[in-house]
mmCIF file of C-alpha atoms in Angstrom:
data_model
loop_
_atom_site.group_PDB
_atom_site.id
_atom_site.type_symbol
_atom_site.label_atom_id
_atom_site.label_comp_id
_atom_site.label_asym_id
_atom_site.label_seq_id
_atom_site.Cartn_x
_atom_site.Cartn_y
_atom_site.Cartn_z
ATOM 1 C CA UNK V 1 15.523 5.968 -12.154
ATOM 2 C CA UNK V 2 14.701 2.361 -12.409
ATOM 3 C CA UNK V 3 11.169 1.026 -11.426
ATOM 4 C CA UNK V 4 11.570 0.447 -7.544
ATOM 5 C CA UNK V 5 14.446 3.386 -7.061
ATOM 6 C CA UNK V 6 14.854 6.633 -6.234
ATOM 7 C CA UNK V 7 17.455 9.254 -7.078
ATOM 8 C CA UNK V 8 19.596 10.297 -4.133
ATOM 9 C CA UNK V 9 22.000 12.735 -5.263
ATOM 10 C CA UNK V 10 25.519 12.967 -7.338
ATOM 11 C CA UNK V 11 28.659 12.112 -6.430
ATOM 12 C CA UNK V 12 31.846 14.513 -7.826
ATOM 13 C CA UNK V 13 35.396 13.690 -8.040
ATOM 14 C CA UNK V 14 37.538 15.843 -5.758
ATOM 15 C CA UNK V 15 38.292 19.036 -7.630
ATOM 16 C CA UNK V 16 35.024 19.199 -9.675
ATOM 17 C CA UNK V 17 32.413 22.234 -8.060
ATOM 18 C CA UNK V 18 29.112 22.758 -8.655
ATOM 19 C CA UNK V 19 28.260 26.345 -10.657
ATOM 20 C CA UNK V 20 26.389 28.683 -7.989
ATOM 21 C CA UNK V 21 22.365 27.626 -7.790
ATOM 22 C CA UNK V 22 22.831 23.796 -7.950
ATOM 23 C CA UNK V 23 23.155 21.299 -5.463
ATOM 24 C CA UNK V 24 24.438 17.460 -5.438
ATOM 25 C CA UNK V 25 20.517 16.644 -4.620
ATOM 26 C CA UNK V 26 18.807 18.766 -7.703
ATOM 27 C CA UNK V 27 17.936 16.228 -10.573
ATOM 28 C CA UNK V 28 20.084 18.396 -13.183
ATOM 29 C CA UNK V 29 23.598 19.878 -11.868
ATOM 30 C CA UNK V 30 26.005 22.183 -14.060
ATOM 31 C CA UNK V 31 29.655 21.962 -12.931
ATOM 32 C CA UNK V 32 32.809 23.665 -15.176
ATOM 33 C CA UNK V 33 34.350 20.504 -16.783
ATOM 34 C CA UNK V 34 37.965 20.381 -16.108
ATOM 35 C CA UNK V 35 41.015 19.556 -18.957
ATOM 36 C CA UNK V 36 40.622 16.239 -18.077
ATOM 37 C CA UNK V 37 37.912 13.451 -17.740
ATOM 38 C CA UNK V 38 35.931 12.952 -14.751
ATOM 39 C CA UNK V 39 33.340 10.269 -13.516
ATOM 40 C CA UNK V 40 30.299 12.036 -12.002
ATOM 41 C CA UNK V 41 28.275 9.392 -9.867
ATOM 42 C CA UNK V 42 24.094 9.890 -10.045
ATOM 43 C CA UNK V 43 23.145 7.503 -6.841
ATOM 44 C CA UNK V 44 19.927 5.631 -6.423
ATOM 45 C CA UNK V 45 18.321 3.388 -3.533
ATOM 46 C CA UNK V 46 15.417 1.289 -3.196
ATOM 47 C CA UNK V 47 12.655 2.686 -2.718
ATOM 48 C CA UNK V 48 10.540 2.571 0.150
ATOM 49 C CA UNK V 49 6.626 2.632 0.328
ATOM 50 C CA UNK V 50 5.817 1.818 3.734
ATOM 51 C CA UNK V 51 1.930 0.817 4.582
ATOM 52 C CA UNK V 52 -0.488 3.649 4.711
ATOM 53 C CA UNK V 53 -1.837 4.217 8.187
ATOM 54 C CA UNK V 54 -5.894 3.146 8.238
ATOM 55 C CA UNK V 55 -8.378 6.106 8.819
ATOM 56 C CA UNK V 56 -9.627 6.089 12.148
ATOM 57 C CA UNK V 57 -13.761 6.481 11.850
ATOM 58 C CA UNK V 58 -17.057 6.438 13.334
ATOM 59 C CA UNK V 59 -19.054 3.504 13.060
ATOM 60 C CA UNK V 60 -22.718 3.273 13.811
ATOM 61 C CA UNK V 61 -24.282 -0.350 14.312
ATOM 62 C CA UNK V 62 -28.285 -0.761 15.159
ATOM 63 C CA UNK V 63 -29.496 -3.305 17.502
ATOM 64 C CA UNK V 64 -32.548 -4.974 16.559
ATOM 65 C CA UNK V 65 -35.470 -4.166 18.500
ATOM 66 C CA UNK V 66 -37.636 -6.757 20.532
ATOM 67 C CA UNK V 67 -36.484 -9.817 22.421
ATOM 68 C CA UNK V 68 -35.551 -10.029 25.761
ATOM 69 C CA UNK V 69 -32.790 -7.696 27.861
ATOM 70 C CA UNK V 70 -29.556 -8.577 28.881
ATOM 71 C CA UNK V 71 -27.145 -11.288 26.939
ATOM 72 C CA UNK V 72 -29.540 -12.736 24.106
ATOM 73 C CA UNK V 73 -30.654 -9.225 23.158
ATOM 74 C CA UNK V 74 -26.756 -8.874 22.626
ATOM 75 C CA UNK V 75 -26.077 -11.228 19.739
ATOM 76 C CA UNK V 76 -28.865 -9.952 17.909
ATOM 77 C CA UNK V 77 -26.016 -6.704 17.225
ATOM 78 C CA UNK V 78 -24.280 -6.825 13.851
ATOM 79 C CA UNK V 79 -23.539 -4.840 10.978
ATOM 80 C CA UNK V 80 -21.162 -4.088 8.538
ATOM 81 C CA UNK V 81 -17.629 -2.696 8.763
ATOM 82 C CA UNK V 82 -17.964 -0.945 4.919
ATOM 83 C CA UNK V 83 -15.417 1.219 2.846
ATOM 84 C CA UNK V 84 -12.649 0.889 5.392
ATOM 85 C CA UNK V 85 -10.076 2.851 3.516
ATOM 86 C CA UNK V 86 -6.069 3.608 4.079
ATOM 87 C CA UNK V 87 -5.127 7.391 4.540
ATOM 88 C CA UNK V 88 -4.202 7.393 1.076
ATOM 89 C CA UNK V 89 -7.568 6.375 -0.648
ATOM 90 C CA UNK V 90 -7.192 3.094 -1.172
ATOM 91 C CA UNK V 91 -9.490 0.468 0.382
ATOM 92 C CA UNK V 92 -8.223 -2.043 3.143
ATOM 93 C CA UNK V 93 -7.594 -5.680 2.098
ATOM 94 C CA UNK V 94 -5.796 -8.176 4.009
ATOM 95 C CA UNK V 95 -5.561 -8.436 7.972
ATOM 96 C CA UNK V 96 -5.755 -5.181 10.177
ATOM 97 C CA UNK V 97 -5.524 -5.286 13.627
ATOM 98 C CA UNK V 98 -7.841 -2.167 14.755
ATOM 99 C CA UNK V 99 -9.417 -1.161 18.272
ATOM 100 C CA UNK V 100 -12.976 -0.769 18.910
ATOM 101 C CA UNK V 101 -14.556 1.593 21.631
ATOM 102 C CA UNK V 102 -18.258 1.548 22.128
ATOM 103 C CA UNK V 103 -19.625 4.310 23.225
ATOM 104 C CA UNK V 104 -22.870 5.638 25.027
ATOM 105 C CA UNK V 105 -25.119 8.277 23.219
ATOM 106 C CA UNK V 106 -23.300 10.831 24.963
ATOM 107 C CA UNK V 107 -19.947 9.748 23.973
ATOM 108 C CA UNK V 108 -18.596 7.957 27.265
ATOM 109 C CA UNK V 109 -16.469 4.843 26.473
ATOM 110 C CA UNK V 110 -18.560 1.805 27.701
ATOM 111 C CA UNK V 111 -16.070 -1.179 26.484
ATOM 112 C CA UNK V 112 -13.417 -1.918 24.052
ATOM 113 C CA UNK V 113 -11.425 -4.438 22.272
ATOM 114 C CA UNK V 114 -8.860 -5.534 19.780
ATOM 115 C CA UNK V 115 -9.462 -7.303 16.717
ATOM 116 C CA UNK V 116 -7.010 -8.822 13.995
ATOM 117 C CA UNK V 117 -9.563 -9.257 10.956
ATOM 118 C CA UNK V 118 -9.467 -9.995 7.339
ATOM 119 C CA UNK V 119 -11.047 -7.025 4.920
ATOM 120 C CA UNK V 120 -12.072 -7.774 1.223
ATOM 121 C CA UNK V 121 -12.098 -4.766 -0.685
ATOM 122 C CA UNK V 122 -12.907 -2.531 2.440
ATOM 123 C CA UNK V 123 -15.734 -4.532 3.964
ATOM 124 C CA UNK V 124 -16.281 -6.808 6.597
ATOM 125 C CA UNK V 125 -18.472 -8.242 8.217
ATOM 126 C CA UNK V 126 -18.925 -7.354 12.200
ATOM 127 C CA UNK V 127 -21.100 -10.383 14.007
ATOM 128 C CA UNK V 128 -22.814 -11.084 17.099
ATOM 129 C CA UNK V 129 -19.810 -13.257 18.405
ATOM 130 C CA UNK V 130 -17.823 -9.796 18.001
ATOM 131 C CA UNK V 131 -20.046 -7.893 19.642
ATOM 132 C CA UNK V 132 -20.279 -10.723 22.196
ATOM 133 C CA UNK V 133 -16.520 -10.406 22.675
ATOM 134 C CA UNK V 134 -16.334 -6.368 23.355
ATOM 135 C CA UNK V 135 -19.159 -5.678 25.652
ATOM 136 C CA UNK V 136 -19.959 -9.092 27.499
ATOM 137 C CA UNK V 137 -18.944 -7.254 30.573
ATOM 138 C CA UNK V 138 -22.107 -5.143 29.970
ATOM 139 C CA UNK V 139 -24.369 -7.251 28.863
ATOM 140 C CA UNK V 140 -26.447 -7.792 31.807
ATOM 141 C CA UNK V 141 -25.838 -3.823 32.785
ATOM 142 C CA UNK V 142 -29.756 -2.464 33.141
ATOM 143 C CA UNK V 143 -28.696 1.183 32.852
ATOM 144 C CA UNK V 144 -26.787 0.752 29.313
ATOM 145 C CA UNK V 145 -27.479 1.084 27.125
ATOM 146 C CA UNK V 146 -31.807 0.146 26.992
ATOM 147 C CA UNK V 147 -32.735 3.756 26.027
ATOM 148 C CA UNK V 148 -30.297 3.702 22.768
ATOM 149 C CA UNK V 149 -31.178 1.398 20.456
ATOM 150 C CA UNK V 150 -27.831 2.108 18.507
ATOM 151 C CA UNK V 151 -24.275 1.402 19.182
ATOM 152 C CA UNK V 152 -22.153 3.561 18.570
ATOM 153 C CA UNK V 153 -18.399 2.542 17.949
ATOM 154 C CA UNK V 154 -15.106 4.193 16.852
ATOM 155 C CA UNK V 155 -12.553 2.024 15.176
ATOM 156 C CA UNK V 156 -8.481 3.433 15.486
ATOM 157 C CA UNK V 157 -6.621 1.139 12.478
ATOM 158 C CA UNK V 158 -3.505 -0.150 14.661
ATOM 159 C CA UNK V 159 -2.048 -2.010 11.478
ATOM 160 C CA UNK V 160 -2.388 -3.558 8.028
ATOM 161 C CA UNK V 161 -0.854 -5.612 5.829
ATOM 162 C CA UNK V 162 -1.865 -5.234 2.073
ATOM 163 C CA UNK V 163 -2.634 -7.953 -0.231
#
């Protein structure tokens, strides 16, 4: 087939019957050739790659120790999204909308959000202003999460569009 298309089966004159063992979808048919000519008819049609869905994955981030409690202690979290990779291998460039849950130690959902971002090459960058956006509501929450120094966040890949 021609770059971009892929073979979708064979199309026989009326008449014409495939020998036992073959079908009108196998690559290579055999058919008894009758006393006069025939047209046989290999069809092709674009073919379709559609996006690769994005690997859902745990994602660690470490607050930095010190400073006061409550909102300013907040935009001192940051870290890096790295290796963010399709299911297929290949790593996620372009803009992906993905969700992200932050969890407790214990694994109980304490906030979450939806970003569209732009990945280079896998990577990007997560900030204090996105941390700021997911758990603002629990920023000034005493009882989460001061005895965990780490955040711990799980991000579900919604969508992608390569570049």
């Amino acid at each position: 087939a021609s770059e971009g298309y892929v073979f979708t089966g064979w199309e026989l004159p009326d008449g014409v019957s495939l020998l036992d063992g073959y079908s009108l979808t196998d690559s290579t048919i055999k058919f008894i050739m009758p006393a006069n000519h025939v047209n046989v008819t290999a069809n092709f049609e674009e073919e379709v790659i559609p996006d690769p869905e994005i690997a859902s994955f745990d994602y660690k981030i470490t607050q930095k120790k010190g400073g006061v409690w409550g909102y300013l202690k907040w935009t001192e979290v940051k870290g890096y999204i790295e290796n963010l990779k399709y299911d297929n291998g290949e790593s996620v460039s372009g803009e992906v909308s993905f969700d992200v849950i932050i969890k407790d130690r214990q694994g109980n959902v304490k906030a979450s959000q939806t970003f569209t971002r732009t990945f280079d090459n896998g990577e990007f960058r997560f900030t204090s202003n996105d941390a700021m956006l997911i758990i603002d509501d629990y920023a000034f929450n005493p009882n989460w999460p001061e005895y965990d120094e780490n955040v711990y966040i799980t991000i579900n890949g919604i969508s992608g569009n390569r570049i």
